Structure formats: C-alpha cells, structure tokens
Phi, psi and omega in degrees: 000139177294159159303335178297314193279318174301335186277326167309315193283326172285014168076011198251172183225166197283138184087010184233015158274172192314108181297137175267164198285328188288331174302334202266118168225149188291166171286109164278135173298164169301324171289325184286338177282341181264342165283345174280312175307313179292338173298307183287327166315311180289326191258358153285315173309329181266332189230058197284344153281328165281352151319296203299317182287331160290331189284298175318326165290328177294323186268344168290336179295318184293304183285349154299291173321318174308308165270029175282339165324306170280103202280338185280334180274334175298324175293314185295328177282325187283331184273319179255047164294315176301337173282333176287313166252125193235152174310328194284321170297325175282346181263353144308307174306285184312340195264350176101007177287161208218113176249163177266151183304320187275329184290339169284330162318304197298305175320322175295306179297315197291311161312294174321337188239008160232075186285317175283319196276344158305321186270335168302320184302313191282324163303335186268329174293329185290321184304319191281340172286321186311319202282311182277021173067005141292077196262118188298151191281352174284341191263113184274340177294330191259351170280328184298317191278329171287315169308299179299322162279006181270315174286348181081006184220133166267174184283322186289332195251011189280321186220101188302317181270357184261333172270002164283300166300351170282306173300304175301331172251041151306130200234133179259152192276345190275332172276011184246348181269115175288336180291359191282286190292330179279329179279329185279339189278300197239009185096157177272340162296332178273339180267303188286319193053177225267350192282164185242143164278130178322119177286333177251148195040050174254135191276119180284139173224172195273131200281123198214151173289311205270325165233141163280125185285154177251152176296342175261003149322154176273141196301126187280142154217171195273134193289337192105029184247149185205146181241143180253161185236106176292288161228171181221115186230124175066041183070007190235117192251118191262117199241175177181133188290150170220146187270161181264161174298313177306329196252344149316299186303302169315309188291348183264319165309306182307305192291317180303310182297327179297303181307339159277009162054042171197122172295345170297316184281320161313321160315302174294338182307313194274014174264356177254329176230082192283005187248005185282122202292295192295328173302305169334296194296312188282344189263332175298318191293306177305320185298304184311287166337307184265027170058038181244075195299314198287317194283320180292333166301299173323303186295328183294313176292336175285335177296314181287312192318293176300348179287312194285294169345323200254018187290167173272156199278002173256359192279146181229123182272344185256336199280000192065357197256350182278130179258151157228145169273124157279359178292339156304105198297316176309305164313321204291333189286310176324316187265346171279322175298313189290317210268328162296319155325308173288326182299316183294318185299327168288324174303325190280005179096014172247069179301333178295309181293324179288341184277353168291316187287315180302322168283337147331267177317305190304323182297323188301332169209081203277320165316314182267295216031074167320323181265004187046081164284354188286316183278009189230353186276323177303336189273326192274340178283333174257346149297339163269356176073012179270098189263320184301320182270356164282322175296321172303320176300331168297296183289321191295320188243358164308307200292317167241031177252334206017084178286348180294339203255031152252130180294341173289334186269324174324298194279308203278338171299305187296327172301320181273348154311313201301281177326314184298308179302341200257353189265167188262332181276016144245186206286164185279320170295315170321294206293339152297332171276321146333292178306315200272355169257358167295323209272323170283326186277340168295340188272328184294300176311344174267322172304312192280340181222085163290325171299355169252006174284324176277302174328310190299296187295355181278295174305327163307338195059049182222140189274099189301164156312126170321313187293314189297309185272355157282356177276155177269358190285293195267354173318193181270357155301307178304335180270339204259317184261022179275156164299185198266324179285333172296313176314303173317296188298325156299336176277329172304283178318315179276006178257333175295302198259008199293316189308339190273340162264013167289334173314152171283313173332295186303311182300331186283311177290352178270322157340294184286328149343306183285313192288344198263325185275328191279345177267320170316301196301309193278341182257027184028075171293136172268016154301299177310315158300313176309300171323309190278350155292317170286324164316313187288315176304313190258190187047045180275320187217163172255157181285193184273333180296337175285328168299328185275334147317326165287332175269342179284326195284342176049040166267107179317335187283294192304331185275351172279347171275356194292139178310154179284339166302336203254335188254353186285335191260138173290140183251118158291138171294337184274322165202089201285127170056059187307126153338137179287301169273098186245167209231107191268122183273338194195140181236155182289146179287153180280147170238136201276107189260142179276109191293155190277344179263337176250038170222137186288173178259352168275352191272333188272356172289310184277346178265006159264007165266312162250086194332323194265007168310129173211078199299322198254004170341293187269339184274359191262351169279346180269313194219089174277348192262326167297324166302315171294319170276001156294308178299338169300306179305300194303315186317293193289323176299312186288336178282325172289337161305313200286321184298316170294338163288308172310312182296334178280327165293343180270339176275010178279132172227148179249149175228138211273139186289162182278148191279132171271067178257325180234107177295353174265005172304156165282175193254358202250358176285338208267140158241000000 
C-alpha cells in the first residue's frame, strides 16, 4: 500500500505528519557548520565503508524529503522501495565491495525500466525458497502448507465427517439473492429495468443478504429480538435467539389473538408491532389461503429482514458451522421463515436460489434435521440441474445417514446419473459408464420400493403395459402391503417429483428398467427377497420431523397418509407440530378463566357488555353448589324460551301487498 493511502487511512493530510526528533536541528552558526563539515571529512578519510552506509541512507532520506511535493514520485518511491534496497546489495556493501555512482545510476535506471520482469523473477525466487524451506513471512499460504506438512495432518482430513458436511453445506452469498438467478435467465436489463432508485426521500436500510428492504415497509425499529452465542466447540458455534420483555408481552397478545380465531386481531397487532415474527408468519398463511401470494411473500421477507438485523456478529450463513437448536421456541420461527421463503422462491421459478436456502436450513442442525430437508434437497438439486452436488451429498452422507433407505434419494440419484449420461460434452466411454450405473441404481430402487411405480405413472398420465399391471410385484398388493411410514414417504416423493419423470427420454428409460426388474423377479433374484424383508422390518413408524415436513409441504397425496395422532391435534402455522421436549425460556402467565357451569346465561350476557361484571362473585365462596344448580336451572329456562321464540319466528309468514304498477287493471284480475 502506498504512503498516500496509509496517510488517508490515518486521517492525515499531506504535510501534517508527525515530526521525528532526529530531524529537528538547532540553528547553528556558520563557524559550527564549518567545524562540522571538517569533522565529517576527517571521519570519511578514516572509515569510508561505514560512512558510505550512513551517507547513502541520508541521501535517500534527503531525496525523499526533496521530492515530497511531487505526489507521483512519492507513490512510486514507496512502491519501489523494496526493489531499490535488496538483501544482495546490503550484503555487498557489508563485505566492502565499492560501487561507483555511475554504476548505481545505471542499476537504478534498469530497475525502474524493468519492473514487470523484476516482479516475475521475485515470484520464481519465492518458489525456490520454498523448496529450500526458507519461506517469506508475508506468504501465509506457504506457511500454512509447511505447518500442515510438519504436523503430518491436513486440514481437510482432520475430521472426516465435519469436513464433508462443510463442503456439502457450503452456501454462497450471491446465490441467496433471487435476482442473480433471474439475471442469468433473462438478463440484467429485463430484471432491473431502466428505472433508477429515487434519491429523494430515500430510506437508508441495513445491508442484508437474504432480503432487500422495500420502501413500502414500515419504518424498522428493533422489535426486541437478539441473538447470543451459547458455546463454541470443535469449530461449531451454537447460537440462540432471545426475546426481550417487551417482545414477550407482544407474544402473549399474539397468542390471545390466535385463540380468538379472528385474523383481524393479528392485523391490529401488526399495526402496532409491524415486525413481530409470529404475527407475520401467521398472517402470511392467511394471505396465501386467500390467494394473495404477493402479500404473503412480502410478509415472509419482512420477517427474515427482522431476523437478519438481530444476527450475532459471529453468526455465519455460509460457513455451515453455525447451529440453532429447534427445541427452543425462539429459534423455530427462523426455520419456518426460511422454509416458507424457499417455497415461494421455488414457485417463482428460482430453484437454484431455493436450493441455497435448503442447504442453509440443513446446515443449522444437520444431525436432527427438524424440518427434514433431506426429503426436499434432491428435488431442488434436480430442478436446478446441479447433478454433481447431489451425488457428492449422497456419497458423503450415505455412510452415516443411510440415504439409500429413503425413496427420494434412491430414485433421484439414479435420475442424476441418467441426466449426466445424456450430456453432449461427455466422452462416450464416460457416458456409457453413467448410463450403466443409472440403470443399475433405478432397478435396485424399483425392487426396494415397488409401490412408487403405479402412483407415479398415474400422476404422469401414462397408461402402463398390461404385463406390468397384471404382475403381482407392481400390482395393488405392493401398495396395500406397505408399512405406514413407507407409504407416507412414497406419496410425498411421487406427489413432489412427478413433473421430473414426464420427459419422453426419462419415461423410455423407466420402461426399460421396469421390464428388466420383472425379469429379475421372475428369475427369483435374491435381492428381491432381501428387500422385502427390509421393508417389513423397517418403516414401521415415521419420526416427528417427517410428519412436520409433510404438513409444511401441503402435498395432498402425503397428508392423506398421516397417522391419526397427527391429524387429530390442532396445527398452528407459526409452530406446526412442536417437539415433545422443548426448552422453554419463559412461560405464558395463566389467565383467570371462570367455569361455564358456574355461570348463568344472564351473567354471561352482562359480562359481554361489562367485562368486569361478576354477579355471583361473592356467592360462590359461600355456597358454590347452590349457585351452580341455580345457574343450570336458569340456563334451561333461557334455552326453553329461546326455542319457543325460534319456533314463533319460524311460523310467521308475511303476505306481500299487491303491486299497483298498473292502476288501470281491473279488480276481477285479482283472485
């Protein structure tokens, strides 16, 4: 960096540098100056070598001070200072080799004329120095390599599982912006247009990665959410969101609004607290049900912006080493906001951006995977045509996650190899290898999950062959005899990825594989019986995160396969199917409910008019049984009265008067 740039970073201007004490000299008289010159001449005659070093440094310093007014020469001197003084020249001067001034001028001219050649030579000398184990201090990469070699352990192989996850779950910031993908499809001019942002009345927002704030949003003020670092262990940082006291009070009001079953109460709460997270999520679901997709997406983006403004400085979206525990209710809203935003991006036609958000959600808790993103990552990868990344994920995680036991990975990896074999820029030998591997993997998937074929062909509107429908292996028995968990996974995969199998080339490849599978079944391949035994032993009950994923996916083929214990309980959009073992940081205060059996209808009527009215407040303490009996009798009497009034109103008939539109009509016309 040049001296001018350093001066600007320090906030100094030219000519305001601090003076050195060595540069300050007192005003000497002419006699003293002459005596000083004679002493310098005497010392020069005694020790010319030592004086040459000091004189050369003074000359360079004086030259720098002399040319200080010329900015361009100062920048050039600062940039080439390392080239002018090299270690070889200093060694020569120390050894006593005397150089003439003319030779120095020639060397200076050649050095100033051949800067590029000198820089190239320097790079070569660094490589030779590395071989000789003399690494310069400024080359950090070479120092790290030598440190790894000396320890005998590389950074990538230090922790096999952790390194694989970091490589697979790596997220790029530029891919989190959907405009990046839209520009790649349609061009920058079609996405941005010719409109420039207005400079007047422009609000300055904090720069964020996930969403860009809009001018139509309410003015942002911190809603009371913060993030703290719980612990950092083995390169993994565990964070959590926290709610302030004011935010907790708003959260209690939101729960009351949800219990009222009136969306207008949530709207009123958002008018007072425009960045309350759960209210934004719940109202977004209401807008989506009412087919207001634009408003629903805008509310989710506002929630993500509020979350990103509360991030901890060490929290990273792209490293894959930041964790959030789903057991804490404060963290669940962030998961749900990311998931809903990802689904909006996928419907918008941005599968590559949606894939980045899918990896981001998976990286927050890859071990538990609370939203079960492994059931979705293959679909987004195939849609974005990132075949190698899906195969890498399957290769890295198959050993410790058994991804081949999931129907979506069993079929999607085979489909990846098929698409790779169809690429035109691939070698014929490699293409045949990929096609053979795709055939083998698809046949194994059909043998392991035979219940996928017929629903898939049904959704693709393809009539199967008579030999396929008549065979018992792919017949109705294969679907009826499935375990409940396997039926849920099969319905989820078929309902989500049926559009990927509708291509003509893919359907012909599927037909060939089905015929080969029937041949292997007829020849009693031992793999068929082995897979049948595995299906009976496994897939008896699905974990809670799979049920949660099916509820969020809203795929009707999969939701119809949910067990009764899931469908019988109420599902809230802001917290669908919460974990059974939650880590509660604060609790909602108990509300004072008055029992309905001890309160008469008349008392309820007056309470609706006057909330503080309590007709039987003093009597309940004396004799509760009598008051309860009297209340029941009063309720029965009021109910009888209401039934009688209802019957009376139902029997009333109003006769319409005759119309007098035509006054000249005869009276005989009326019957």
